[in-house]
Tab-separated table of C-alpha atoms and ligand atoms in Angstrom:
chain	number	residue	atom	x	y	z
F	1	UNK	CA	0.000	0.000	0.000
F	2	UNK	CA	2.356	2.684	1.228
F	3	UNK	CA	5.250	1.731	-1.008
F	4	UNK	CA	3.285	1.750	-4.243
F	5	UNK	CA	1.690	5.116	-3.566
F	6	UNK	CA	5.117	6.521	-2.756
F	7	UNK	CA	6.368	5.210	-6.095
F	8	UNK	CA	3.444	6.942	-7.800
F	9	UNK	CA	4.286	10.227	-6.067
F	10	UNK	CA	7.843	9.924	-7.359
F	11	UNK	CA	6.690	9.059	-10.880
F	12	UNK	CA	4.126	11.833	-11.123
F	13	UNK	CA	5.769	14.558	-8.963
F	14	UNK	CA	2.380	16.086	-8.102
F	15	UNK	CA	2.152	19.826	-7.618
F	16	UNK	CA	1.203	20.437	-3.983
F	17	UNK	CA	-0.137	23.895	-3.273
F	18	UNK	CA	0.377	25.052	0.316
F	19	UNK	CA	-1.294	27.995	2.007
F	20	UNK	CA	0.685	27.410	5.136
F	21	UNK	CA	2.303	29.233	8.009
F	22	UNK	CA	5.464	31.319	8.168
F	23	UNK	CA	7.224	28.774	10.364
F	24	UNK	CA	6.454	25.714	8.240
F	25	UNK	CA	7.006	27.068	4.747
F	26	UNK	CA	10.565	25.966	4.000
F	27	UNK	CA	10.431	22.713	5.937
F	28	UNK	CA	7.173	21.649	4.264
F	29	UNK	CA	8.589	22.525	0.834
F	30	UNK	CA	11.730	20.488	1.555
F	31	UNK	CA	9.685	17.549	2.830
F	32	UNK	CA	7.608	17.625	-0.367
F	33	UNK	CA	10.713	17.710	-2.535
F	34	UNK	CA	12.287	14.882	-0.537
F	35	UNK	CA	9.237	12.654	-0.941
F	36	UNK	CA	9.145	13.352	-4.685
F	37	UNK	CA	6.445	16.018	-5.026
F	38	UNK	CA	6.635	19.590	-6.289
F	39	UNK	CA	5.772	22.273	-3.704
F	40	UNK	CA	4.349	25.745	-4.345
F	41	UNK	CA	3.671	28.112	-1.462
F	42	UNK	CA	1.081	30.605	-2.711
F	43	UNK	CA	-1.262	32.562	-0.439
F	44	UNK	CA	-2.566	35.681	-2.207
F	45	UNK	CA	-6.296	35.125	-2.729
F	46	UNK	CA	-6.241	35.740	-6.496
F	47	UNK	CA	-3.241	33.509	-7.096
F	48	UNK	CA	-4.308	30.888	-4.553
F	49	UNK	CA	-7.630	30.382	-6.353
F	50	UNK	CA	-5.805	29.980	-9.681
F	51	UNK	CA	-3.312	27.475	-8.340
F	52	UNK	CA	-5.691	25.382	-6.229
F	53	UNK	CA	-7.802	24.731	-9.322
F	54	UNK	CA	-4.903	23.100	-11.189
F	55	UNK	CA	-2.757	21.647	-8.378
F	56	UNK	CA	-2.603	17.945	-7.578
F	57	UNK	CA	-3.532	18.700	-3.974
F	58	UNK	CA	-3.832	21.628	-1.568
F	59	UNK	CA	-2.829	22.149	2.071
F	60	UNK	CA	-4.537	24.853	4.121
F	61	UNK	CA	-2.731	25.396	7.435
F	62	UNK	CA	-3.851	28.002	9.972
F	63	UNK	CA	-0.546	28.248	11.876
F	64	UNK	CA	0.209	31.944	11.409
F	65	UNK	CA	-3.150	33.538	10.847
F	66	UNK	CA	-3.788	36.957	9.377
F	67	UNK	CA	-6.789	38.411	7.620
F	68	UNK	CA	-5.123	38.454	4.175
F	69	UNK	CA	-3.960	34.878	4.652
F	70	UNK	CA	-7.483	33.885	5.704
F	71	UNK	CA	-8.749	35.312	2.402
F	72	UNK	CA	-6.183	33.208	0.579
F	73	UNK	CA	-7.303	30.131	2.503
F	74	UNK	CA	-10.961	30.658	1.633
F	75	UNK	CA	-10.143	31.321	-2.012
F	76	UNK	CA	-7.905	28.279	-2.305
F	77	UNK	CA	-10.286	25.911	-0.509
F	78	UNK	CA	-13.263	27.145	-2.548
F	79	UNK	CA	-11.375	26.705	-5.803
F	80	UNK	CA	-10.203	23.236	-4.757
F	81	UNK	CA	-13.760	22.230	-3.929
F	82	UNK	CA	-15.049	23.508	-7.280
F	83	UNK	CA	-12.235	21.885	-9.270
F	84	UNK	CA	-12.250	18.587	-7.365
F	85	UNK	CA	-8.702	19.097	-6.083
F	86	UNK	CA	-8.171	17.040	-2.908
F	87	UNK	CA	-7.306	19.275	0.026
F	88	UNK	CA	-6.133	18.907	3.591
F	89	UNK	CA	-6.969	21.215	6.489
F	90	UNK	CA	-4.363	21.461	9.272
F	91	UNK	CA	-6.063	23.549	11.998
F	92	UNK	CA	-2.860	24.625	13.740
F	93	UNK	CA	-3.525	26.471	17.001
F	94	UNK	CA	-7.311	26.210	16.736
F	95	UNK	CA	-8.967	26.412	20.139
F	96	UNK	CA	-7.140	29.028	22.186
F	97	UNK	CA	-7.052	31.662	19.404
F	98	UNK	CA	-10.241	33.201	18.068
F	99	UNK	CA	-9.643	34.301	14.462
F	100	UNK	CA	-8.167	30.991	13.339
F	101	UNK	CA	-10.858	29.071	15.211
F	102	UNK	CA	-13.565	30.932	13.277
F	103	UNK	CA	-11.716	30.578	9.968
F	104	UNK	CA	-11.069	26.854	10.466
F	105	UNK	CA	-14.723	26.297	11.202
F	106	UNK	CA	-15.664	28.099	7.958
F	107	UNK	CA	-13.069	26.069	6.045
F	108	UNK	CA	-14.514	22.866	7.464
F	109	UNK	CA	-17.768	23.843	5.763
F	110	UNK	CA	-15.950	23.820	2.407
F	111	UNK	CA	-15.430	20.062	2.687
F	112	UNK	CA	-11.771	19.208	3.263
F	113	UNK	CA	-10.752	15.788	1.961
F	114	UNK	CA	-8.657	15.243	5.092
F	115	UNK	CA	-8.411	17.060	8.405
F	116	UNK	CA	-5.086	16.519	10.149
F	117	UNK	CA	-4.024	17.919	13.472
F	118	UNK	CA	-2.909	17.207	16.974
F	119	UNK	CA	-5.406	16.056	19.596
F	120	UNK	CA	-6.117	19.487	21.107
F	121	UNK	CA	-6.788	20.990	17.673
F	122	UNK	CA	-9.137	18.190	16.617
F	123	UNK	CA	-11.054	18.439	19.896
F	124	UNK	CA	-11.398	22.214	19.479
F	125	UNK	CA	-12.423	21.960	15.816
F	126	UNK	CA	-15.189	19.567	16.847
F	127	UNK	CA	-16.386	22.120	19.409
F	128	UNK	CA	-14.956	20.446	22.518
F	129	UNK	CA	-12.520	21.773	25.089
F	130	UNK	CA	-9.140	20.818	23.608
F	131	UNK	CA	-6.861	22.420	26.152
F	132	UNK	CA	-4.337	23.389	23.462
F	133	UNK	CA	-1.531	25.732	24.438
F	134	UNK	CA	-0.383	27.769	21.436
F	135	UNK	CA	0.266	25.229	18.684
F	136	UNK	CA	1.117	22.273	20.934
F	137	UNK	CA	-1.293	19.609	22.150
F	138	UNK	CA	-2.026	18.983	25.797
F	139	UNK	CA	-4.561	16.213	25.135
F	140	UNK	CA	-3.755	12.629	24.168
F	141	UNK	CA	-4.647	11.154	20.786
F	142	UNK	CA	-7.114	8.738	22.339
F	143	UNK	CA	-8.848	11.590	24.219
F	144	UNK	CA	-9.706	13.044	20.806
F	145	UNK	CA	-11.035	9.761	19.409
F	146	UNK	CA	-14.751	10.540	19.704
F	147	UNK	CA	-14.265	14.094	18.421
F	148	UNK	CA	-12.310	12.785	15.413
F	149	UNK	CA	-14.965	10.193	14.563
F	150	UNK	CA	-17.713	12.796	14.950
F	151	UNK	CA	-15.898	15.262	12.669
F	152	UNK	CA	-15.296	12.562	10.078
F	153	UNK	CA	-18.930	11.466	10.030
F	154	UNK	CA	-20.437	14.956	10.110
F	155	UNK	CA	-18.232	16.362	7.369
F	156	UNK	CA	-17.589	13.243	5.267
F	157	UNK	CA	-13.847	13.585	5.687
F	158	UNK	CA	-10.915	11.499	6.892
F	159	UNK	CA	-9.535	12.749	10.208
F	160	UNK	CA	-5.941	12.035	11.248
F	161	UNK	CA	-4.856	12.829	14.799
F	162	UNK	CA	-1.112	12.820	15.419
F	163	UNK	CA	0.806	12.045	18.577
F	164	UNK	CA	2.893	9.200	19.921
F	165	UNK	CA	0.645	6.816	17.959
F	166	UNK	CA	-1.370	8.437	15.164
F	167	UNK	CA	-5.060	7.625	14.722
F	168	UNK	CA	-6.767	7.821	11.320
F	169	UNK	CA	-10.510	7.468	10.807
F	170	UNK	CA	-13.182	7.979	8.182
F	171	UNK	CA	-15.846	7.822	10.870
F	172	UNK	CA	-16.504	4.129	10.323
F	173	UNK	CA	-13.067	2.503	10.230
F	174	UNK	CA	-10.212	3.369	12.578
F	175	UNK	CA	-6.514	2.681	12.038
F	176	UNK	CA	-3.492	3.446	14.176
F	177	UNK	CA	0.005	4.145	12.923
F	178	UNK	CA	3.051	3.645	15.134
F	179	UNK	CA	6.676	4.497	14.520
F	180	UNK	CA	8.018	8.010	14.741
F	181	UNK	CA	10.384	9.276	17.428
F	182	UNK	CA	10.155	11.630	20.449
F	183	UNK	CA	12.459	14.093	18.649
F	184	UNK	CA	9.587	14.766	16.238
F	185	UNK	CA	7.858	16.628	19.033
F	186	UNK	CA	10.929	18.819	19.486
F	187	UNK	CA	11.146	20.023	15.882
F	188	UNK	CA	8.844	22.824	14.831
F	189	UNK	CA	6.457	22.278	11.937
F	190	UNK	CA	6.775	18.487	12.008
F	191	UNK	CA	3.008	18.053	11.960
F	192	UNK	CA	2.789	20.622	9.161
F	193	UNK	CA	5.303	18.557	7.159
F	194	UNK	CA	3.210	15.435	7.823
F	195	UNK	CA	0.206	17.307	6.417
F	196	UNK	CA	2.155	18.337	3.319
F	197	UNK	CA	3.369	14.770	2.697
F	198	UNK	CA	-0.189	13.503	3.189
F	199	UNK	CA	-1.392	15.948	0.535
F	200	UNK	CA	1.203	14.576	-1.912
F	201	UNK	CA	-0.264	11.092	-1.385
F	202	UNK	CA	-3.826	12.432	-1.803
F	203	UNK	CA	-2.780	13.849	-5.161
F	204	UNK	CA	-2.017	10.370	-6.505
F	205	UNK	CA	-4.362	8.066	-4.569
F	206	UNK	CA	-8.111	7.780	-5.088
F	207	UNK	CA	-8.738	6.032	-1.775
F	208	UNK	CA	-8.493	8.862	0.758
F	209	UNK	CA	-8.206	6.664	3.837
F	210	UNK	CA	-5.525	4.469	2.225
F	211	UNK	CA	-3.539	7.466	0.989
F	212	UNK	CA	-3.682	9.132	4.409
F	213	UNK	CA	-2.573	5.942	6.131
F	214	UNK	CA	0.233	5.386	3.638
F	215	UNK	CA	1.596	8.890	4.168
F	216	UNK	CA	1.461	8.503	7.954
F	217	UNK	CA	3.238	5.142	7.730
F	218	UNK	CA	6.016	6.596	5.569
F	219	UNK	CA	6.470	9.504	7.993
F	220	UNK	CA	6.386	7.101	10.950
F	221	UNK	CA	9.028	4.858	9.413
F	222	UNK	CA	11.308	7.664	8.246
F	223	UNK	CA	10.902	9.490	11.554
F	224	UNK	CA	11.976	6.383	13.450
F	225	UNK	CA	14.966	5.891	11.165
F	226	UNK	CA	16.036	9.539	11.467
F	227	UNK	CA	15.576	9.474	15.231
F	228	UNK	CA	17.883	6.473	15.454
F	229	UNK	CA	20.796	8.401	13.918
F	230	UNK	CA	20.143	11.987	15.082
F	231	UNK	CA	22.013	13.504	18.038
F	232	UNK	CA	19.167	15.904	18.805
F	233	UNK	CA	16.524	18.075	17.122
F	234	UNK	CA	19.095	19.899	14.973
F	235	UNK	CA	20.475	16.832	13.266
F	236	UNK	CA	17.043	15.181	13.192
F	237	UNK	CA	15.805	17.568	10.485
F	238	UNK	CA	18.386	16.788	7.776
F	239	UNK	CA	18.390	13.115	8.774
F	240	UNK	CA	14.623	12.940	8.267
F	241	UNK	CA	14.731	14.680	4.884
F	242	UNK	CA	17.416	12.198	3.814
F	243	UNK	CA	15.381	9.228	5.052
F	244	UNK	CA	12.350	10.496	3.173
F	245	UNK	CA	14.321	10.884	-0.056
F	246	UNK	CA	16.136	7.535	0.292
F	247	UNK	CA	13.120	5.486	1.414
F	248	UNK	CA	12.790	2.551	-0.954
F	249	UNK	CA	9.616	1.935	-2.886
F	250	UNK	CA	7.548	-1.071	-3.880
F	251	UNK	CA	8.852	-4.337	-2.530
F	252	UNK	CA	11.679	-2.719	-0.545
F	253	UNK	CA	12.493	-3.296	3.106
F	254	UNK	CA	11.504	0.269	4.016
F	255	UNK	CA	8.084	-0.174	2.453
F	256	UNK	CA	7.557	-3.368	4.415
F	257	UNK	CA	8.657	-1.617	7.625
F	258	UNK	CA	6.167	1.189	6.997
F	259	UNK	CA	3.408	-1.309	6.308
F	260	UNK	CA	4.160	-3.043	9.612
F	261	UNK	CA	3.509	0.206	11.512
F	262	UNK	CA	-0.168	0.231	10.514
F	263	UNK	CA	-2.368	-1.455	13.119
F	264	UNK	CA	0.394	-3.480	14.753
F	265	UNK	CA	-0.960	-6.472	16.679
I	301	LIG	N1	6.685	11.172	21.085
I	301	LIG	C1	6.514	10.820	19.803
I	301	LIG	N2	6.830	9.556	19.423
I	301	LIG	C2	6.663	9.167	18.155
I	301	LIG	N3	6.225	9.984	17.157
I	301	LIG	C3	5.905	11.247	17.484
I	301	LIG	C4	6.024	11.745	18.802
I	301	LIG	N4	5.643	13.041	18.827
I	301	LIG	C5	5.283	13.349	17.571
I	301	LIG	N5	5.432	12.266	16.747
I	301	LIG	C6	5.156	12.208	15.315
I	301	LIG	O1	5.455	13.495	14.782
I	301	LIG	C7	4.533	13.843	13.743
I	301	LIG	C8	3.883	15.181	14.097
I	301	LIG	O2	2.992	14.956	15.149
I	301	LIG	P1	2.636	16.036	16.255
I	301	LIG	O3	3.859	16.444	16.990
I	301	LIG	O4	1.507	15.465	17.033
I	301	LIG	O5	2.056	17.192	15.339
I	301	LIG	P2	1.979	18.734	15.590
I	301	LIG	O6	3.374	19.172	15.298
I	301	LIG	O7	0.993	19.198	14.584
I	301	LIG	O8	1.552	18.954	17.005
I	301	LIG	C9	3.592	12.662	13.631
I	301	LIG	O9	4.055	11.831	12.584
I	301	LIG	C10	3.706	11.961	14.970
I	301	LIG	O10	3.434	10.584	14.879
I	302	LIG	C1	5.562	27.359	16.262
I	302	LIG	C2	4.469	27.806	15.376
I	302	LIG	N1	3.838	28.995	15.599
I	302	LIG	C3	2.898	29.239	14.701
I	302	LIG	S1	2.757	28.039	13.518
I	302	LIG	C4	4.003	27.126	14.250
I	302	LIG	C5	4.444	25.831	13.716
I	302	LIG	C6	3.561	24.725	14.179
I	302	LIG	O1	3.928	23.535	13.541
I	302	LIG	P1	3.410	22.116	14.000
I	302	LIG	O2	1.932	22.198	14.181
I	302	LIG	O3	3.755	21.230	12.874
I	302	LIG	O4	4.131	21.779	15.273
I	303	LIG	MG1	0.385	21.009	14.054
């Protein structure tokens, strides 16, 4: 599953349009390049609508909110919906901060293909007390399980909640993805990069749940491998980009390792 979709990303180099935050921009673009996709960070409303209509997939990430950026998000998400471009909402910091919480709720109404966030953000997006502090989660993945299922069912979307073990649901079926490394929580914009990589898989896979799971498994496997060689958060970043770029495809040992992270016994 994961290995063949990764091969398809590399073959097709899908254009992934990101309306993302100031912190995540370069890291997400590098993660997309490393996995084999083609990133474009475009946020002006006029340009964002043009690009979202022709991109392979779109990421809308609320991490550094401003009114002009919110306009770009609405324009991009609306154009993606109209053009049938798959798009992922990463509701960074939703809950404690008011403008982004309102905007994310409006964006949810535009029908994201996937919603991906940490547990506090998913709880808040579903209208529950998430307890988020800034952009970091204070709730556990399992504490957000009911909220994630409810969001998925109400909005017809796949919801992925990240943490020590990620949880992915379409509201009916639930999967968990292991792997990763504690250093991933000490690198900024790691979840944003996971969202960007997930969008690259959405661009080439018709099965949204399978594509989301495959992307999470690849990030889990490469994160574990990078964590095993990194000395700390600084060396984790280049190690992870290298692991992502060097990850073998169909039939390889890396692909099998990623597959084994999904719903381990
Ligand atoms: N302690 C951990 N152990 C293993 N993987 C982790 C850990 N913390 C974060 N990750 C991984 O890092 C990625 C980003 O998750 P997370 O830190 O929850 O996102 P965010 O940065 O949006 O809060 C996910 O792939 C997740 O599985
Ligand atoms: C630190 C910070 N501040 C605003 S956005 C951002 C990055 C958040 O990235 P992630 O959600 O991937 O940890
Ligand atoms: Mg995040």
